[in-house]
Coordinates of C-alpha atoms in Angstrom, one line a residue:
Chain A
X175 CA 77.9 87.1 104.4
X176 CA 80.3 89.5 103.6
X177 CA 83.7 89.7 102.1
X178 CA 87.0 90.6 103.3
X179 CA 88.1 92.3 106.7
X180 CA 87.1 91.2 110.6
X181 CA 85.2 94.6 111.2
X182 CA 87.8 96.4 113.3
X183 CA 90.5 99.1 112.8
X184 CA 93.4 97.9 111.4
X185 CA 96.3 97.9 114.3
X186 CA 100.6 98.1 114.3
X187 CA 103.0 99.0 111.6
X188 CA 104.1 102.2 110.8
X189 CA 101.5 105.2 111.7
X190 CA 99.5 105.9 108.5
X191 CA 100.8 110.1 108.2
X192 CA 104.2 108.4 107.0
X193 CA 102.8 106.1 104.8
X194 CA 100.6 109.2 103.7
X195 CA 104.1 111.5 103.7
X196 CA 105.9 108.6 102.2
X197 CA 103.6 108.1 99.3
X198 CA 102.5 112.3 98.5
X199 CA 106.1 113.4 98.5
X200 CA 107.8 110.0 97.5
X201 CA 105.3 109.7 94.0
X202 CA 105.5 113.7 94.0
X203 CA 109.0 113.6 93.5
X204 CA 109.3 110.3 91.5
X205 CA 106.9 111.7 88.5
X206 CA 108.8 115.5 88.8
X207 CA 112.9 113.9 88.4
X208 CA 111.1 111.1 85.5
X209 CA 109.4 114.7 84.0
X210 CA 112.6 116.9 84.6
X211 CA 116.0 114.8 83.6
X212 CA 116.6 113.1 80.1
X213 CA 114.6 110.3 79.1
X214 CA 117.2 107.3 80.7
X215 CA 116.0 108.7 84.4
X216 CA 112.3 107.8 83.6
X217 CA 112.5 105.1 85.7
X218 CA 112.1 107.7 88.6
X219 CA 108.2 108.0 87.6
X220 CA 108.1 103.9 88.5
X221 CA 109.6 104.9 91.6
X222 CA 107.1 107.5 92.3
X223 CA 104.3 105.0 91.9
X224 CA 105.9 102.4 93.8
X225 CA 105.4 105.4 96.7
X226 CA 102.0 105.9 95.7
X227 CA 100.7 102.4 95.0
X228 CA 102.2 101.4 99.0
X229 CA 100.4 104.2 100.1
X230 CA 96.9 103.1 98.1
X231 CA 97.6 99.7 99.6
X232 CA 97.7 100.7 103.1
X233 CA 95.3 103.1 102.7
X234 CA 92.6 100.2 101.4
X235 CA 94.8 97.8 104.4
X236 CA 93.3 100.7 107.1
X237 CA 89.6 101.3 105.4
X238 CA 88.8 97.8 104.5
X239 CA 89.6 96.6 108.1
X240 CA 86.5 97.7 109.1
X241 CA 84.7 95.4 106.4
X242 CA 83.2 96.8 103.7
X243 CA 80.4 94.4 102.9
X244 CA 82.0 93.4 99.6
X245 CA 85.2 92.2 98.0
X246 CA 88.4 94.2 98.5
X247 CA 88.8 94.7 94.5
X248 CA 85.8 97.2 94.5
X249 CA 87.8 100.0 96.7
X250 CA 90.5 99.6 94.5
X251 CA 88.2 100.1 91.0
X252 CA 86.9 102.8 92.2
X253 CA 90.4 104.0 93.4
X254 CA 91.8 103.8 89.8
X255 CA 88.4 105.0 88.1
X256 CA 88.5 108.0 90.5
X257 CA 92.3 108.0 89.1
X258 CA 91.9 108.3 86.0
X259 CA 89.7 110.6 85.8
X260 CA 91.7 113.0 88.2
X261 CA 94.8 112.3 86.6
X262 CA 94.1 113.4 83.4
X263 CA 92.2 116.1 84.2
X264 CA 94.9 117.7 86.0
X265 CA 97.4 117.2 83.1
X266 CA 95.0 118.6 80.5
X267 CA 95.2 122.0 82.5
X268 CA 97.9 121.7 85.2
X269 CA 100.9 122.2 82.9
X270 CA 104.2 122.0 84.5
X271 CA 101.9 121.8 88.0
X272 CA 99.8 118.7 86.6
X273 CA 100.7 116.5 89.0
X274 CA 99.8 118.2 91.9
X275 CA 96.8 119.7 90.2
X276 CA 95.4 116.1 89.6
X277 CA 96.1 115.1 93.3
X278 CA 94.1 118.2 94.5
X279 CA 91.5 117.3 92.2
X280 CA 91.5 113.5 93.7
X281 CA 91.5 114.6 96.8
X282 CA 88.1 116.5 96.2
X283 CA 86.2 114.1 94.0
X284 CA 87.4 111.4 97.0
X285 CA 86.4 113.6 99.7
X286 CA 82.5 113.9 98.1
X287 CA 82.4 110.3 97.2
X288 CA 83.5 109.3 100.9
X289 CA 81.4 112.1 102.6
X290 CA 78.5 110.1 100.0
X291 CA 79.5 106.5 101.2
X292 CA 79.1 107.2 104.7
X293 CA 76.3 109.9 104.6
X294 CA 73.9 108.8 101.9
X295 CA 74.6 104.9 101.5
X296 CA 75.3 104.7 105.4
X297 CA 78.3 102.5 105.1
X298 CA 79.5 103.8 109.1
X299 CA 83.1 103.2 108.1
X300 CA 85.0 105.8 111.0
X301 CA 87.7 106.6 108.4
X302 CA 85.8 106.9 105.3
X303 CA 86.1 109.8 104.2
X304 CA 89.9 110.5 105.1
X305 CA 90.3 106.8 103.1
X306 CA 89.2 108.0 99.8
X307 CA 90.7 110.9 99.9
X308 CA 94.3 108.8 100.1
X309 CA 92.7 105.9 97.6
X310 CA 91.7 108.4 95.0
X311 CA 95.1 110.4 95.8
X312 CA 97.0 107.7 95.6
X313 CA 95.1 106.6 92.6
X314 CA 95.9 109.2 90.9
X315 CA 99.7 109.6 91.1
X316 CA 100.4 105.8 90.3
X317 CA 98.3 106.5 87.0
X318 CA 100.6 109.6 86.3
X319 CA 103.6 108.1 87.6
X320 CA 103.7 105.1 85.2
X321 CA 102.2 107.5 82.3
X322 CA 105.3 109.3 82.7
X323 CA 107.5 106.1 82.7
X324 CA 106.0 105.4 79.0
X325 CA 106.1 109.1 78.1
X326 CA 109.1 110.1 79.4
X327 CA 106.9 112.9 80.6
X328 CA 104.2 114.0 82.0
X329 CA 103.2 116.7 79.4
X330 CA 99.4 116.4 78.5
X331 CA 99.7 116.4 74.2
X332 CA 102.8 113.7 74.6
X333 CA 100.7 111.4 77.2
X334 CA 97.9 111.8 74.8
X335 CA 99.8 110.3 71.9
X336 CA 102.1 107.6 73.7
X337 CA 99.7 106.5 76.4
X338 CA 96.2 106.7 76.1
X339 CA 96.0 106.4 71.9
X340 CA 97.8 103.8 72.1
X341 CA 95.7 101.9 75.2
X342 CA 98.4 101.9 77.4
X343 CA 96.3 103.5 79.6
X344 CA 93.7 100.4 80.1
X345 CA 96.7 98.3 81.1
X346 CA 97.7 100.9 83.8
X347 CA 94.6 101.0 85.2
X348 CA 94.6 97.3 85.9
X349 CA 98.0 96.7 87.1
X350 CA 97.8 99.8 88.8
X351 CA 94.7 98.9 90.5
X352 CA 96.2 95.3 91.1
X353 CA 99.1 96.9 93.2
X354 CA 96.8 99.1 95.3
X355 CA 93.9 95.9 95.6
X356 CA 95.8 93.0 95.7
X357 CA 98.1 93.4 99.2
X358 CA 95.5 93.8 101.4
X359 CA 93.1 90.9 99.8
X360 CA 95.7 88.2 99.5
X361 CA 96.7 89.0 103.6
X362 CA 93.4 90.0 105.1
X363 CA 92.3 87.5 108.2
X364 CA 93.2 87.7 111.7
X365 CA 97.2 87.2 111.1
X366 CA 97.8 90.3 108.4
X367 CA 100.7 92.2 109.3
X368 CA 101.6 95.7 107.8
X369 CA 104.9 94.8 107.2
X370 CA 103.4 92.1 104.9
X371 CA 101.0 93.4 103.2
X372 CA 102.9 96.5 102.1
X373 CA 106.3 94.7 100.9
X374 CA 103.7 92.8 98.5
X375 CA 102.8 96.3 97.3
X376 CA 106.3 97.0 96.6
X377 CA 106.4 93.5 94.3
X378 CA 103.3 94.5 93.0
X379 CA 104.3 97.9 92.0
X380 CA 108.0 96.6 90.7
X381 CA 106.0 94.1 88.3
X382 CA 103.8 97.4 86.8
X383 CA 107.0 99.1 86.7
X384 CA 108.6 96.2 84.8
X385 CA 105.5 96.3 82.1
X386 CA 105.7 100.3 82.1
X387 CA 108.9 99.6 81.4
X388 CA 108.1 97.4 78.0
X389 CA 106.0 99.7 76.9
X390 CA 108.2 102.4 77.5
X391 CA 110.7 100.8 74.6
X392 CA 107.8 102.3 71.9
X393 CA 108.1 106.0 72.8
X394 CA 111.3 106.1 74.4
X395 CA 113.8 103.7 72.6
X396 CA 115.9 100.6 73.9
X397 CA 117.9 102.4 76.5
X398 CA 115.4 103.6 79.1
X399 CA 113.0 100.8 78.9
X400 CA 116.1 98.7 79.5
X401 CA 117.1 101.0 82.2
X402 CA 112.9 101.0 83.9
X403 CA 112.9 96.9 84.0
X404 CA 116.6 96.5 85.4
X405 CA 115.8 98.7 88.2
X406 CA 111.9 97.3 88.4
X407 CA 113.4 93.8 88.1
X408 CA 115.7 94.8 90.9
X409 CA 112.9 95.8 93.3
X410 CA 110.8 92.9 92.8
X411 CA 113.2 90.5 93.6
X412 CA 114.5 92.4 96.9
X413 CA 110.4 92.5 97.9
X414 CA 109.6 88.8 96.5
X415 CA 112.6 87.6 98.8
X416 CA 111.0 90.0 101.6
X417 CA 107.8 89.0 101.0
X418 CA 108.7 85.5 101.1
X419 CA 110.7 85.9 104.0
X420 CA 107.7 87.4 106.4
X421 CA 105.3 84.2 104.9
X422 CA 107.6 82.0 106.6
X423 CA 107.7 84.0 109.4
X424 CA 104.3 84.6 110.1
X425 CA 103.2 81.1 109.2
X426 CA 102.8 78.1 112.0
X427 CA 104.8 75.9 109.3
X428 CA 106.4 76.1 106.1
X429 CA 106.0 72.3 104.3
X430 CA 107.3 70.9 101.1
X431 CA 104.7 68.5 99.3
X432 CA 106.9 67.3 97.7
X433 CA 105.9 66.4 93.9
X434 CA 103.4 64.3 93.0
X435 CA 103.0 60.5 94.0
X436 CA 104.2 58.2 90.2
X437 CA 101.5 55.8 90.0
X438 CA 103.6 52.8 92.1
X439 CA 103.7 54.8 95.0
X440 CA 100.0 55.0 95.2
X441 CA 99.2 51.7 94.7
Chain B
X21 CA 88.7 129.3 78.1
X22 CA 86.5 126.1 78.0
X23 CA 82.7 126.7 77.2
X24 CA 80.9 124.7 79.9
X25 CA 77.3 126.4 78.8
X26 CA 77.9 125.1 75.4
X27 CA 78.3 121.4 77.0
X28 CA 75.2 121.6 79.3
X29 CA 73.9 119.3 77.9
X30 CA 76.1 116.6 77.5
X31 CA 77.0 116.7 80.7
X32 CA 73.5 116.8 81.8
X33 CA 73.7 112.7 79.6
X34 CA 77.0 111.9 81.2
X35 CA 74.9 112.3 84.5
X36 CA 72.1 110.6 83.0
X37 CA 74.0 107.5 82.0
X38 CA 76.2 107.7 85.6
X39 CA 72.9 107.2 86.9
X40 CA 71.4 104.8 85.0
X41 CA 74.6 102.8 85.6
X42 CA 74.2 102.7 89.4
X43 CA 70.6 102.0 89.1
X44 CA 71.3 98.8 87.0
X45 CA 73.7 97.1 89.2
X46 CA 70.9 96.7 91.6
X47 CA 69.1 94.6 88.8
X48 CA 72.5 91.9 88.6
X49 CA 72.0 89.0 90.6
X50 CA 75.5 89.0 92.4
X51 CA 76.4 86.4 94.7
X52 CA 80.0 87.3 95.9
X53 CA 82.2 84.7 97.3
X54 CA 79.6 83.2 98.9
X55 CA 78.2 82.4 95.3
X56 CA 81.3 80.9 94.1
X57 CA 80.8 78.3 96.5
X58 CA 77.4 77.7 95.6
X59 CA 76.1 79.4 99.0
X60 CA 74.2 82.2 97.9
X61 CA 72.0 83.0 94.6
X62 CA 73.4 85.0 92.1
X63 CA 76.9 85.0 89.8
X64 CA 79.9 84.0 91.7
X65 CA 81.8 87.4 91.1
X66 CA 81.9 90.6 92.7
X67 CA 79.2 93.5 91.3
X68 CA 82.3 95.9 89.9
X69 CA 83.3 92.5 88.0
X70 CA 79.9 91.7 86.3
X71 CA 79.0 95.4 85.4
X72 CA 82.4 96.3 84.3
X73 CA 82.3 93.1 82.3
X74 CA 78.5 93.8 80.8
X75 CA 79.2 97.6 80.7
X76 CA 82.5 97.6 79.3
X77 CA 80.8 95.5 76.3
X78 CA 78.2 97.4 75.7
X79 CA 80.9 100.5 75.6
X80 CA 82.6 98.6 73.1
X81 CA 79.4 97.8 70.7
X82 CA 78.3 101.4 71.3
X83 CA 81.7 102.3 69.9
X84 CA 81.3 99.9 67.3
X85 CA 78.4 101.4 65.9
X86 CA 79.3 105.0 66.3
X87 CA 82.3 104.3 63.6
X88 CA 79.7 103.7 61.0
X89 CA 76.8 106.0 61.9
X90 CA 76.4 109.0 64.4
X91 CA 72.7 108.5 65.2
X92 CA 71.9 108.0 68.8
X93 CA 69.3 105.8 69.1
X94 CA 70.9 103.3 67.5
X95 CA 74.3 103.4 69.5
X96 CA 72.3 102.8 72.6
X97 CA 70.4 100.3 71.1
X98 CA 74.0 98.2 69.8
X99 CA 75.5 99.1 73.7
X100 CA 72.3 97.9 75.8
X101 CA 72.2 95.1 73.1
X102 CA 75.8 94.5 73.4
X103 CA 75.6 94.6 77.7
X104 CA 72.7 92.5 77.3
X105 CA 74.3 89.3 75.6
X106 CA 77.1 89.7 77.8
X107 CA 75.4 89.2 80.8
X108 CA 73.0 86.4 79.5
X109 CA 75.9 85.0 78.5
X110 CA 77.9 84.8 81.5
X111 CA 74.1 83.9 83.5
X112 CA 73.7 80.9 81.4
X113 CA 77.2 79.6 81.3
X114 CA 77.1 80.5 85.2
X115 CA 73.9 77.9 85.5
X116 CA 75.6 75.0 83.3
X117 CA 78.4 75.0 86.0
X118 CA 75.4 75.2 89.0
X119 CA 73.5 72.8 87.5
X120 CA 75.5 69.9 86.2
X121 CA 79.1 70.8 88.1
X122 CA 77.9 71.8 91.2
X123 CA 74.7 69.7 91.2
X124 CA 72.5 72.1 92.7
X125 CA 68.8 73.4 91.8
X126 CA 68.6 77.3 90.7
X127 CA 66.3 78.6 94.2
X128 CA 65.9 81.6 95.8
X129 CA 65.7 81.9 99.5
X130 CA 64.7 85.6 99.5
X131 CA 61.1 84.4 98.1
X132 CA 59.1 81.8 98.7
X133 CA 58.1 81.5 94.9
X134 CA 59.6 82.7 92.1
X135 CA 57.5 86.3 91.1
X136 CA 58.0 85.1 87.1
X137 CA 57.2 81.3 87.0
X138 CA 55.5 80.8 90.5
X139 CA 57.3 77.8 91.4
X140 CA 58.2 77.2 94.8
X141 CA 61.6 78.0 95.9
X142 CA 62.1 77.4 100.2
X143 CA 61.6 73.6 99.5
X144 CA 64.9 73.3 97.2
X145 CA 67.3 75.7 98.7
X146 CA 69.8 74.1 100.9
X147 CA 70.5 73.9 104.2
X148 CA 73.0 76.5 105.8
X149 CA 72.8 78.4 102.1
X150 CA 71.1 81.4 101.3
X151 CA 70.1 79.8 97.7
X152 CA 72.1 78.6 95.1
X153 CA 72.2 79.1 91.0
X154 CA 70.3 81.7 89.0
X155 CA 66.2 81.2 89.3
X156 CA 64.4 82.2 86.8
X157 CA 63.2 85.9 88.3
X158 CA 66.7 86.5 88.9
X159 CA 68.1 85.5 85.3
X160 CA 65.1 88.3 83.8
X161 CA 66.1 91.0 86.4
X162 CA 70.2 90.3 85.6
X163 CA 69.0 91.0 81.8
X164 CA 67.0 94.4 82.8
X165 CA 70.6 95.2 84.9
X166 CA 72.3 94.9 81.6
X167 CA 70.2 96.6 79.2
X168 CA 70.3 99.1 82.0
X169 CA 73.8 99.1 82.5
X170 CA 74.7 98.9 78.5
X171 CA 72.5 102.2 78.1
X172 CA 74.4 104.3 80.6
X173 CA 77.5 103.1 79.3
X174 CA 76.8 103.8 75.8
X175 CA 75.0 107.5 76.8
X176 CA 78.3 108.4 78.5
X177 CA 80.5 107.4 75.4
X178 CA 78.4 109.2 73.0
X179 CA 78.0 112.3 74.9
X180 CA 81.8 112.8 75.7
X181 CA 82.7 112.3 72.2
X182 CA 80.4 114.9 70.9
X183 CA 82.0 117.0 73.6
X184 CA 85.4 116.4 72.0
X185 CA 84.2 116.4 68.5
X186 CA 83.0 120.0 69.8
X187 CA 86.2 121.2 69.7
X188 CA 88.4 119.1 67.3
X189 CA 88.4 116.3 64.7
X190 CA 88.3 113.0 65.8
X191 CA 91.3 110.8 66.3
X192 CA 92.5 108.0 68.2
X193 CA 93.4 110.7 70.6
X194 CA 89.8 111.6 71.2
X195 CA 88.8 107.9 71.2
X196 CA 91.5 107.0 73.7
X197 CA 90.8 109.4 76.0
X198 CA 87.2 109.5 75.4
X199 CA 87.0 105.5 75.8
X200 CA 89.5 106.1 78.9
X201 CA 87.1 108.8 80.5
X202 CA 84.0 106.4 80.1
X203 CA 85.5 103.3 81.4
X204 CA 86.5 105.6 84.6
X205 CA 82.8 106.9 85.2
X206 CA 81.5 103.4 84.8
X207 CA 84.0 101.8 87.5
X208 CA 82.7 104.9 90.2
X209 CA 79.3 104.4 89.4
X210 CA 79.6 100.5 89.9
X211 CA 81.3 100.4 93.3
X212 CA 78.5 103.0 94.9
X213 CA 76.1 100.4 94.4
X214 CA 78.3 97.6 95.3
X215 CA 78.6 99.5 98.9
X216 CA 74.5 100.2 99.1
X217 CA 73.6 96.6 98.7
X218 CA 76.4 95.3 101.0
X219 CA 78.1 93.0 97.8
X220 CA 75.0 90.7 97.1
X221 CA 71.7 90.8 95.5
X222 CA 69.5 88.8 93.9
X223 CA 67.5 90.6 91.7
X224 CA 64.5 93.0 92.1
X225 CA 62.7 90.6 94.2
X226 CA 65.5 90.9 96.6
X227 CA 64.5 93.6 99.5
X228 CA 67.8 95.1 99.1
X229 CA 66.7 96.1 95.8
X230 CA 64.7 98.6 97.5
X231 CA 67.6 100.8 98.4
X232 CA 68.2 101.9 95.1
X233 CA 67.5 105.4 95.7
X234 CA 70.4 106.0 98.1
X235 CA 73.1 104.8 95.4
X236 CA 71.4 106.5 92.7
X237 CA 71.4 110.0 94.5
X238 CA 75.0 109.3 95.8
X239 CA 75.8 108.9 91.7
X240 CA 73.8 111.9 91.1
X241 CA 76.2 114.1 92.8
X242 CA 79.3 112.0 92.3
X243 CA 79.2 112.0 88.4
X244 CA 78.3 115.8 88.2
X245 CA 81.8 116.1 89.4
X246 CA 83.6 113.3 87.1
X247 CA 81.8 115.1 84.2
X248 CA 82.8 118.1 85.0
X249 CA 86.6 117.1 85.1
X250 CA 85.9 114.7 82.2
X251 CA 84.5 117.8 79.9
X252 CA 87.5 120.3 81.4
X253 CA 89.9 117.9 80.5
X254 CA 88.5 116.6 76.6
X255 CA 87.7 120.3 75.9
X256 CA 91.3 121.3 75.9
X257 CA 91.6 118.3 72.6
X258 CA 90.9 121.9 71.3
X259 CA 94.2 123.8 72.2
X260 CA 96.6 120.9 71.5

């Protein structure tokens, strides 16, 4: 009895090298305009991990297709753990090239731990490898990207002091993980549609954005943090609608239950 | 530049506990969805849940401790303490709802009598489960899994925080990233297991149990690398 996924590659949607494009360059970018421009534009590092968190999500969508004997929530722990891990490592010596630095380093330590998975534990998952790389890649800029929303930047000594002492850093983790965990394991079954699935990992990332955002207001005053959660607010409830919107059309029905029966009626 | 020679050592615990980490999920009687639903034997949650949760206690106790004395003995004794209530706890509470919620006797259908109490087991499971509940062998062995677990966690704490009291004073800096660092080697080393015994177990009676040595040597060489990035990135606490 296993978990999650019908054993099979995962088919339609967009091909995954521009999801892969979309989220490298997209978060990329996002984390170096939110590191660059004054503090109201650090809002772009949400962005960024909006990019990064759709491209985790497929990512886990195309890997976990294939059924990976347990829950969905696993790949995406291991994503963030592998995340965290990366991500600061490749502040603490990256400097101005910390970012990229980290991602590099993701894409190594996910490269061993797939190569691992498939060679030592035997897991005979096709795409394996290539998977963990993108998990623990994308892992690893939605960790910086919504550092840098709280920091303002992604400079190692400030994320030190604004984000990890204060334990910011536990709640990205989680919501982070949620975004790149939860799409695929609230669609999986024989009806999950790309389109789906990823639009929920643009509301998932908008609602991390929106609590970067809060936290943001410590460390960077009113202005940006109110500035983060407009423009997260503002993504959530395009993708909620959108989301909402491809339920009804992928379902047989939509039905109202109506409220609950009074205690006449069900005499 | 970053003396790795000098933190041999520690890494050579980080390792240790990565390990030991792996080895104890093996020992937590998981069940999965299929446990939720009273379908299988073991906790109804996945394995990154339960050892995160035991683990992540045991971290915290270990912590605990390490603000009032720096001897390590007794921080792994206060984090595979600390795991170890955890998961008893969360075993017993876990059998209160099998028991008188669900209605169902704790059996195993992996043996035909329980290793521990030698009471029979096929007669009470089921039909169309694969057991329900926790039986007694599988309670003991999810105990072992914590102390196990609690151990690692608390070896990888202590050893990253002497690497960063190596090179500067302690602060919540340290402890943040320190705490951060640990959390993320414990969630790597609980989902390699996860994937070797396919998402359930039921203890070490189970005969998945005896694929242990795959995850553990798949740990092995995956924490060598987190602990290398882990000390890189703590040692340069020193040039900030």
């Amino acid at each position: 009895m296993s978990a999650g996924g019908d054993g099979g590659e995962a088919k339609g949607g967009l091909p995954p090298n521009t999801i892969i494009g979309i989220g490298a360059a997209g978060g990329l970018i996002g984390i170096y305009l939110a590191h660059f421009l004054p503090a109201t534009f650090s809002f772009f590092g949400g962005l960024g991990a909006i990019c990064a968190i759709v491209w985790g999500a497929d990512a886990v969508r195309r890997v976990a297709s294939y059924g990976l004997g347990t829950g969905v929530p696993s790949i995406g722990m291991i994503s963030l753990g592998m995340g965290i891990l990366t991500a600061l490592f490749g502040l603490s010596v990256g400097g101005i090239a910390g970012p990229i630095v980290a991602f590099i380093a993701a894409a190594v330590i996910g490269a061993i731990i797939g190569v691992l998975a498939n060679k030592v534990i035997g897991m005979g998952i096709p795409i394996m490898e290539q998977a963990m790389v993108e998990i623990a890649g994308a892992g690893t800029l939605a960790i910086i990207g919504l550092s840098t929303v709280i920091a303002g930047t992604f400079d190692y000594a400030v994320v030190l002091e604004t984000v990890v002492s204060t334990g910011f850093i536990a709640m990205i983790f989680i919501i982070g993980g949620m975004g790149i965990l939860h799409p695929f394991n609230a669609n999986l079954g024989p009806d999950e549609k790309q389109d789906r699935t990823l639009i929920l990992g643009v509301e998932k990332a908008a609602l991390a954005m929106i609590i970067a955002g809060l936290a943001s207001s410590i460390n960077l005053g009113l202005g940006p943090a109110f500035v983060t959660i407009l423009v997260g607010l503002t993504v959530w409830y395009i993708s909620f609608n959108k989301f909402f919107g491809f339920v009804k059309r992928d379902a047989y029905a939509v039905v109202g239950t109506g409220l609950l029966p009074s205690e006449e009626e069900l005499q | 530049m970053i003396d790795l020679a000098a933190n041999l050592l520690w890494m050579f615990l980080v390792v240790i506990g990565g390990v030991l980490i792996s080895w104890s999920v093996h020992f937590v009687p998981v069940g999965g969805a299929p446990a939720a639903m009273a379908q299988a034997t073991g906790i109804g949650t996945g394995t990154v849940q339960l050892a995160a949760g035991a683990g992540l206690t045991g971290l915290i106790s270990a912590g605990y401790t390490m603000q009032v004395v720096d001897n390590l003995p007794l921080i792994l004794a206060s984090g595979t303490v600390g795991a170890m209530i955890m998961i008893s706890v969360t075993m017993i509470v876990g059998t209160w709802v099998y028991v008188y919620g669900v209605g169902c006797v704790p059996s195993s259908a992996k043996v035909k009598v329980d290793p521990i109490t030698h009471d029979r087991q096929d007669l009470y499971v089921s039909q169309g489960t694969e057991g329900h509940g926790l039986p007694t062998v599988s309670f003991v062995s999810g105990v072992i899994g914590g102390a196990l677990g609690g151990f690692g966690g608390s070896l990888v704490y202590y050893a990253l925080l002497k690497v960063g009291m190596g090179v500067a004073e302690v602060d919540a800096n340290m402890i943040g990233l320190v705490a951060i660092f640990a959390v993320g080697i414990f969630f790597v080393n609980a989902v390699i297991p996860s994937y070797n015994i396919g998402g359930t177990i039921e203890g070490f009676h189970d005969p998945k149990w005896k694929k242990w040595p795959k995850a553990v040597i798949s740990s092995f060489v995956a924490t060598i690398f987190c602990a290398l990035v882990a000390v890189i990135a703590i040692s340069q606490l020193g040039g900030l």
